[in-house]
CSV table of N, CA and C in Angstrom, one decimal:
chain,number,residue,atom,x,y,z
U,1,UNK,N,12.4,7.7,41.1
U,1,UNK,CA,12.7,8.8,42.0
U,1,UNK,C,13.0,10.0,41.1
U,2,UNK,N,12.4,11.1,41.3
U,2,UNK,CA,12.7,12.3,40.5
U,2,UNK,C,13.1,13.4,41.5
U,3,UNK,N,14.2,14.0,41.3
U,3,UNK,CA,14.8,15.1,42.1
U,3,UNK,C,14.8,14.6,43.6
U,4,UNK,N,15.2,13.4,43.8
U,4,UNK,CA,15.2,12.9,45.2
U,4,UNK,C,13.9,12.6,45.9
U,5,UNK,N,12.8,12.7,45.1
U,5,UNK,CA,11.5,12.5,45.7
U,5,UNK,C,10.9,11.3,45.0
U,6,UNK,N,10.5,10.4,45.9
U,6,UNK,CA,9.9,9.1,45.3
U,6,UNK,C,8.5,9.5,44.9
U,7,UNK,N,8.1,9.2,43.7
U,7,UNK,CA,6.8,9.4,43.1
U,7,UNK,C,6.1,8.1,43.0
U,8,UNK,N,4.8,8.1,43.4
U,8,UNK,CA,4.0,6.9,43.2
U,8,UNK,C,3.6,6.8,41.8
U,9,UNK,N,3.8,5.7,41.1
U,9,UNK,CA,3.3,5.5,39.8
U,9,UNK,C,1.8,5.2,39.9
U,10,UNK,N,1.0,5.8,39.0
U,10,UNK,CA,-0.4,5.5,39.1
U,10,UNK,C,-0.6,4.1,38.7
U,11,UNK,N,-1.5,3.4,39.4
U,11,UNK,CA,-1.8,2.0,39.1
U,11,UNK,C,-2.9,2.0,38.0
U,12,UNK,N,-2.8,0.9,37.2
U,12,UNK,CA,-3.8,0.8,36.2
U,12,UNK,C,-5.2,0.5,36.8
U,13,UNK,N,-6.2,0.8,36.1
U,13,UNK,CA,-7.5,0.5,36.6
U,13,UNK,C,-7.9,-0.9,36.1
U,14,UNK,N,-8.4,-1.7,37.1
U,14,UNK,CA,-8.8,-3.0,36.7
U,14,UNK,C,-10.3,-3.0,36.5
U,15,UNK,N,-10.7,-3.5,35.3
U,15,UNK,CA,-12.1,-3.4,34.9
U,15,UNK,C,-12.7,-4.9,34.8
U,16,UNK,N,-13.5,-5.2,35.8
U,16,UNK,CA,-14.0,-6.6,35.8
U,16,UNK,C,-14.9,-6.9,34.6
U,17,UNK,N,-14.9,-8.2,34.2
U,17,UNK,CA,-15.8,-8.7,33.2
U,17,UNK,C,-17.2,-8.7,34.0
U,18,UNK,N,-18.2,-8.2,33.3
U,18,UNK,CA,-19.5,-8.1,34.0
U,18,UNK,C,-20.1,-9.4,34.4
U,19,UNK,N,-19.7,-10.5,33.8
U,19,UNK,CA,-20.1,-11.8,34.3
U,19,UNK,C,-19.7,-12.1,35.7
U,20,UNK,N,-18.6,-11.4,36.1
U,20,UNK,CA,-18.0,-11.6,37.5
U,20,UNK,C,-18.5,-10.6,38.4
U,21,UNK,N,-19.4,-9.7,38.0
U,21,UNK,CA,-20.0,-8.7,38.9
U,21,UNK,C,-21.4,-9.1,39.3
U,22,UNK,N,-21.7,-9.2,40.6
U,22,UNK,CA,-23.0,-9.6,41.1
U,22,UNK,C,-23.8,-8.4,41.4
U,23,UNK,N,-25.1,-8.5,41.3
U,23,UNK,CA,-26.1,-7.4,41.6
U,23,UNK,C,-25.8,-6.7,42.9
U,24,UNK,N,-25.5,-7.4,43.9
U,24,UNK,CA,-25.3,-6.7,45.2
U,24,UNK,C,-24.1,-5.8,45.2
U,25,UNK,N,-23.1,-6.2,44.4
U,25,UNK,CA,-21.9,-5.3,44.3
U,25,UNK,C,-22.2,-4.1,43.5
U,26,UNK,N,-23.0,-4.2,42.5
U,26,UNK,CA,-23.4,-3.1,41.6
U,26,UNK,C,-24.3,-2.2,42.4
U,27,UNK,N,-25.3,-2.7,43.1
U,27,UNK,CA,-26.2,-1.9,43.9
U,27,UNK,C,-25.4,-1.2,45.1
U,28,UNK,N,-24.4,-1.8,45.7
U,28,UNK,CA,-23.7,-1.2,46.7
U,28,UNK,C,-22.9,0.0,46.1
U,29,UNK,N,-22.4,-0.2,44.9
U,29,UNK,CA,-21.7,1.0,44.3
U,29,UNK,C,-22.6,2.1,44.0
U,30,UNK,N,-23.8,1.8,43.7
U,30,UNK,CA,-24.8,2.9,43.4
U,30,UNK,C,-25.4,3.4,44.6
U,31,UNK,N,-25.2,2.8,45.8
U,31,UNK,CA,-25.9,3.2,47.0
U,31,UNK,C,-25.3,4.5,47.7
U,32,UNK,N,-24.2,5.1,47.2
U,32,UNK,CA,-23.7,6.3,47.8
U,32,UNK,C,-24.1,7.5,47.0
U,33,UNK,N,-24.5,8.6,47.6
U,33,UNK,CA,-24.9,9.7,46.9
U,33,UNK,C,-23.8,10.3,45.9
U,34,UNK,N,-22.6,10.3,46.3
U,34,UNK,CA,-21.5,10.8,45.4
U,34,UNK,C,-21.4,10.0,44.2
U,35,UNK,N,-21.4,8.7,44.4
U,35,UNK,CA,-21.2,7.7,43.3
U,35,UNK,C,-22.4,7.8,42.4
U,36,UNK,N,-23.6,7.9,42.9
U,36,UNK,CA,-24.8,8.1,42.1
U,36,UNK,C,-24.8,9.4,41.3
U,37,UNK,N,-24.2,10.4,41.9
U,37,UNK,CA,-24.1,11.7,41.2
U,37,UNK,C,-23.1,11.6,40.0
U,38,UNK,N,-22.0,10.8,40.2
U,38,UNK,CA,-21.1,10.6,39.1
U,38,UNK,C,-21.8,9.9,38.0
U,39,UNK,N,-22.6,8.9,38.3
U,39,UNK,CA,-23.3,8.1,37.2
U,39,UNK,C,-24.3,9.1,36.6
U,40,UNK,N,-25.0,9.9,37.3
U,40,UNK,CA,-25.9,10.9,36.8
U,40,UNK,C,-25.2,11.8,35.8
U,41,UNK,N,-24.0,12.3,36.2
U,41,UNK,CA,-23.3,13.2,35.3
U,41,UNK,C,-22.8,12.5,34.1
U,42,UNK,N,-22.4,11.3,34.2
U,42,UNK,CA,-22.1,10.5,33.0
U,42,UNK,C,-23.3,10.4,32.1
U,43,UNK,N,-24.4,10.0,32.6
U,43,UNK,CA,-25.7,9.9,31.8
U,43,UNK,C,-26.0,11.2,31.2
U,44,UNK,N,-25.8,12.3,31.9
U,44,UNK,CA,-26.2,13.6,31.3
U,44,UNK,C,-25.3,14.0,30.2
U,45,UNK,N,-24.0,13.5,30.2
U,45,UNK,CA,-23.0,13.9,29.2
U,45,UNK,C,-22.8,12.8,28.2
U,46,UNK,N,-23.8,12.0,27.9
U,46,UNK,CA,-23.7,11.0,26.9
U,46,UNK,C,-22.9,9.8,27.2
U,47,UNK,N,-22.6,9.6,28.5
U,47,UNK,CA,-21.9,8.4,28.9
U,47,UNK,C,-20.4,8.5,29.1
U,48,UNK,N,-19.8,9.7,28.7
U,48,UNK,CA,-18.4,9.9,28.8
U,48,UNK,C,-18.1,11.3,29.5
U,49,UNK,N,-17.1,11.3,30.4
U,49,UNK,CA,-16.6,12.5,30.9
U,49,UNK,C,-15.1,12.5,30.8
U,50,UNK,N,-14.6,13.5,30.1
U,50,UNK,CA,-13.1,13.6,29.9
U,50,UNK,C,-12.7,14.9,30.5
U,51,UNK,N,-12.3,14.9,31.8
U,51,UNK,CA,-12.0,16.1,32.5
U,51,UNK,C,-12.6,16.0,33.9
U,52,UNK,N,-12.6,17.2,34.5
U,52,UNK,CA,-13.1,17.2,35.9
U,52,UNK,C,-14.5,16.7,36.1
U,53,UNK,N,-14.7,16.0,37.2
U,53,UNK,CA,-16.1,15.6,37.6
U,53,UNK,C,-16.5,16.5,38.8
U,54,UNK,N,-17.6,17.1,38.7
U,54,UNK,CA,-18.0,18.1,39.7
U,54,UNK,C,-18.7,17.4,40.9
U,55,UNK,N,-18.0,17.1,41.9
U,55,UNK,CA,-18.5,16.5,43.1
U,55,UNK,C,-17.9,17.2,44.4
U,56,UNK,N,-18.6,17.2,45.5
U,56,UNK,CA,-18.2,17.9,46.7
U,56,UNK,C,-17.3,17.2,47.5
U,57,UNK,N,-16.3,16.5,46.9
U,57,UNK,CA,-15.3,15.7,47.7
U,57,UNK,C,-13.9,16.0,47.1
U,58,UNK,N,-12.9,15.6,47.9
U,58,UNK,CA,-11.5,15.9,47.5
U,58,UNK,C,-11.2,14.9,46.3
U,59,UNK,N,-10.1,15.2,45.6
U,59,UNK,CA,-9.7,14.3,44.5
U,59,UNK,C,-9.3,12.9,45.0
U,60,UNK,N,-8.8,12.8,46.1
U,60,UNK,CA,-8.4,11.4,46.7
U,60,UNK,C,-9.8,10.7,47.0
U,61,UNK,N,-10.7,11.3,47.5
U,61,UNK,CA,-12.0,10.7,47.8
U,61,UNK,C,-12.7,10.3,46.5
U,62,UNK,N,-12.6,11.2,45.5
U,62,UNK,CA,-13.2,10.9,44.2
U,62,UNK,C,-12.6,9.7,43.6
U,63,UNK,N,-11.3,9.5,43.8
U,63,UNK,CA,-10.6,8.4,43.2
U,63,UNK,C,-11.1,7.1,43.9
U,64,UNK,N,-11.3,7.2,45.2
U,64,UNK,CA,-11.9,6.0,45.9
U,64,UNK,C,-13.3,5.7,45.4
U,65,UNK,N,-14.1,6.7,45.2
U,65,UNK,CA,-15.5,6.4,44.6
U,65,UNK,C,-15.4,5.8,43.2
U,66,UNK,N,-14.5,6.4,42.4
U,66,UNK,CA,-14.3,5.8,41.0
U,66,UNK,C,-13.9,4.4,41.1
U,67,UNK,N,-13.0,4.0,42.0
U,67,UNK,CA,-12.6,2.6,42.1
U,67,UNK,C,-13.7,1.7,42.5
U,68,UNK,N,-14.6,2.2,43.4
U,68,UNK,CA,-15.8,1.4,43.7
U,68,UNK,C,-16.7,1.2,42.6
U,69,UNK,N,-16.9,2.3,41.8
U,69,UNK,CA,-17.8,2.2,40.6
U,69,UNK,C,-17.1,1.3,39.5
U,70,UNK,N,-15.8,1.3,39.5
U,70,UNK,CA,-15.1,0.5,38.5
U,70,UNK,C,-15.3,-1.0,38.9
U,71,UNK,N,-15.0,-1.3,40.2
U,71,UNK,CA,-15.1,-2.7,40.7
U,71,UNK,C,-16.6,-3.1,40.6
U,72,UNK,N,-17.5,-2.2,40.7
U,72,UNK,CA,-18.9,-2.6,40.5
U,72,UNK,C,-19.3,-2.8,39.1
U,73,UNK,N,-18.4,-2.6,38.1
U,73,UNK,CA,-18.7,-2.8,36.7
U,73,UNK,C,-19.5,-1.7,36.0
U,74,UNK,N,-19.6,-0.6,36.7
U,74,UNK,CA,-20.4,0.5,36.1
U,74,UNK,C,-19.6,1.5,35.3
U,75,UNK,N,-18.4,1.7,35.5
U,75,UNK,CA,-17.6,2.6,34.7
U,75,UNK,C,-16.3,2.0,34.3
U,76,UNK,N,-15.7,2.6,33.3
U,76,UNK,CA,-14.4,2.2,32.8
U,76,UNK,C,-13.6,3.6,32.9
U,77,UNK,N,-12.5,3.5,33.6
U,77,UNK,CA,-11.7,4.7,33.8
U,77,UNK,C,-10.3,4.5,33.2
U,78,UNK,N,-9.8,5.6,32.5
U,78,UNK,CA,-8.4,5.6,32.0
U,78,UNK,C,-7.8,6.9,32.2
U,79,UNK,N,-6.6,7.0,32.4
U,79,UNK,CA,-5.9,8.2,32.6
U,79,UNK,C,-5.5,8.7,31.2
U,80,UNK,N,-5.9,10.0,30.9
U,80,UNK,CA,-5.5,10.6,29.6
U,80,UNK,C,-4.9,12.0,29.9
U,81,UNK,N,-3.7,12.1,29.9
U,81,UNK,CA,-3.0,13.4,30.3
U,81,UNK,C,-3.3,13.7,31.7
U,82,UNK,N,-3.7,14.9,32.0
U,82,UNK,CA,-3.9,15.3,33.4
U,82,UNK,C,-5.3,14.8,33.9
U,83,UNK,N,-6.2,14.4,33.0
U,83,UNK,CA,-7.5,14.1,33.4
U,83,UNK,C,-7.8,12.6,33.2
U,84,UNK,N,-8.8,12.2,33.9
U,84,UNK,CA,-9.3,10.8,33.7
U,84,UNK,C,-10.4,10.8,32.7
U,85,UNK,N,-10.5,9.8,32.0
U,85,UNK,CA,-11.7,9.6,31.0
U,85,UNK,C,-12.5,8.6,31.7
U,86,UNK,N,-13.7,8.9,32.0
U,86,UNK,CA,-14.7,8.0,32.7
U,86,UNK,C,-15.8,7.7,31.7
U,87,UNK,N,-16.1,6.4,31.5
U,87,UNK,CA,-17.1,6.0,30.5
U,87,UNK,C,-18.1,5.1,31.2
U,88,UNK,N,-19.3,5.4,31.1
U,88,UNK,CA,-20.4,4.5,31.7
U,88,UNK,C,-20.5,3.3,30.8
U,89,UNK,N,-20.5,2.1,31.4
U,89,UNK,CA,-20.5,0.9,30.7
U,89,UNK,C,-22.0,0.5,30.5
U,90,UNK,N,-22.8,1.3,30.0
U,90,UNK,CA,-24.2,1.2,29.9
U,90,UNK,C,-24.6,-0.1,29.1
U,91,UNK,N,-24.0,-0.3,27.9
U,91,UNK,CA,-24.4,-1.4,27.1
U,91,UNK,C,-24.1,-2.7,27.8
U,92,UNK,N,-23.0,-2.8,28.4
U,92,UNK,CA,-22.6,-4.0,29.1
U,92,UNK,C,-23.5,-4.3,30.3
U,93,UNK,N,-23.8,-3.2,31.1
U,93,UNK,CA,-24.6,-3.4,32.3
U,93,UNK,C,-26.0,-3.7,31.8
U,94,UNK,N,-26.5,-3.2,30.7
U,94,UNK,CA,-27.8,-3.5,30.2
U,94,UNK,C,-27.9,-4.9,29.8
U,95,UNK,N,-26.9,-5.5,29.2
U,95,UNK,CA,-26.9,-6.9,28.8
U,95,UNK,C,-27.0,-7.8,30.1
U,96,UNK,N,-26.2,-7.4,31.1
U,96,UNK,CA,-26.1,-8.2,32.3
U,96,UNK,C,-27.4,-8.0,33.2
U,97,UNK,N,-27.8,-6.8,33.4
U,97,UNK,CA,-29.0,-6.5,34.3
U,97,UNK,C,-29.9,-5.5,33.5
U,98,UNK,N,-30.7,-6.1,32.6
U,98,UNK,CA,-31.6,-5.2,31.8
U,98,UNK,C,-32.4,-4.2,32.6
U,99,UNK,N,-32.4,-3.0,32.2
U,99,UNK,CA,-33.3,-2.0,32.8
U,99,UNK,C,-32.8,-1.4,34.2
U,100,UNK,N,-31.7,-2.0,34.7
U,100,UNK,CA,-31.2,-1.5,36.0
U,100,UNK,C,-30.9,-0.1,36.1
U,101,UNK,N,-29.9,0.4,35.3
U,101,UNK,CA,-29.5,1.8,35.3
U,101,UNK,C,-30.5,2.7,34.9
U,102,UNK,N,-31.3,2.5,33.9
U,102,UNK,CA,-32.4,3.5,33.6
U,102,UNK,C,-33.4,3.6,34.7
U,103,UNK,N,-33.7,2.5,35.4
U,103,UNK,CA,-34.7,2.6,36.5
U,103,UNK,C,-34.1,3.3,37.7
U,104,UNK,N,-32.9,3.1,38.0
U,104,UNK,CA,-32.2,3.7,39.2
U,104,UNK,C,-32.1,5.2,38.9
U,105,UNK,N,-31.6,5.6,37.7
U,105,UNK,CA,-31.5,7.0,37.4
U,105,UNK,C,-32.8,7.7,37.3
U,106,UNK,N,-33.8,7.1,36.7
U,106,UNK,CA,-35.1,7.7,36.7
U,106,UNK,C,-35.7,7.9,38.1
U,107,UNK,N,-35.5,7.0,39.0
U,107,UNK,CA,-36.0,7.1,40.3
U,107,UNK,C,-35.2,8.2,41.1
U,108,UNK,N,-34.0,8.4,40.7
U,108,UNK,CA,-33.1,9.5,41.3
U,108,UNK,C,-33.3,10.8,40.7
U,109,UNK,N,-34.2,10.9,39.7
U,109,UNK,CA,-34.5,12.2,39.0
U,109,UNK,C,-33.5,12.6,38.0
U,110,UNK,N,-32.7,11.7,37.5
U,110,UNK,CA,-31.8,12.0,36.4
U,110,UNK,C,-32.4,11.9,35.1
U,111,UNK,N,-31.8,12.6,34.1
U,111,UNK,CA,-32.4,12.6,32.7
U,111,UNK,C,-32.3,11.2,32.2
U,112,UNK,N,-33.2,10.9,31.2
U,112,UNK,CA,-33.2,9.6,30.6
U,112,UNK,C,-31.8,9.3,30.0
U,113,UNK,N,-31.4,8.1,30.1
U,113,UNK,CA,-30.1,7.7,29.4
U,113,UNK,C,-30.1,8.0,28.0
U,114,UNK,N,-29.1,8.6,27.4
U,114,UNK,CA,-29.1,8.9,26.0
U,114,UNK,C,-29.7,10.2,25.7
U,115,UNK,N,-30.4,10.8,26.6
U,115,UNK,CA,-31.0,12.2,26.4
U,115,UNK,C,-29.9,13.2,26.7
U,116,UNK,N,-29.9,14.3,25.9
U,116,UNK,CA,-28.9,15.4,26.1
U,116,UNK,C,-29.6,16.7,26.3
């Protein structure tokens, strides 16, 4: 409690081992336009965003989308100061489901992964 106001402590982000993530969970996470846009932005920025993510939703809704992407094994999120650091788990996803992310991003009109 600070100044008589109860503050919620941010919970840690749980990042599943990709052996525990099934294809349907991952595809479900990619099936929302906002979440797909987050993945596109990550791909466009070399796999990491440290700072604001430009999406047309509130911060609370973005947190919800990031949790779904995290549970789907697609991103790793950590709090660093005021901002979150979001990292695309490309190498891990590629080992588990070869070609999945490049194919989905290409069909969605995103730049090739690794291209800047």
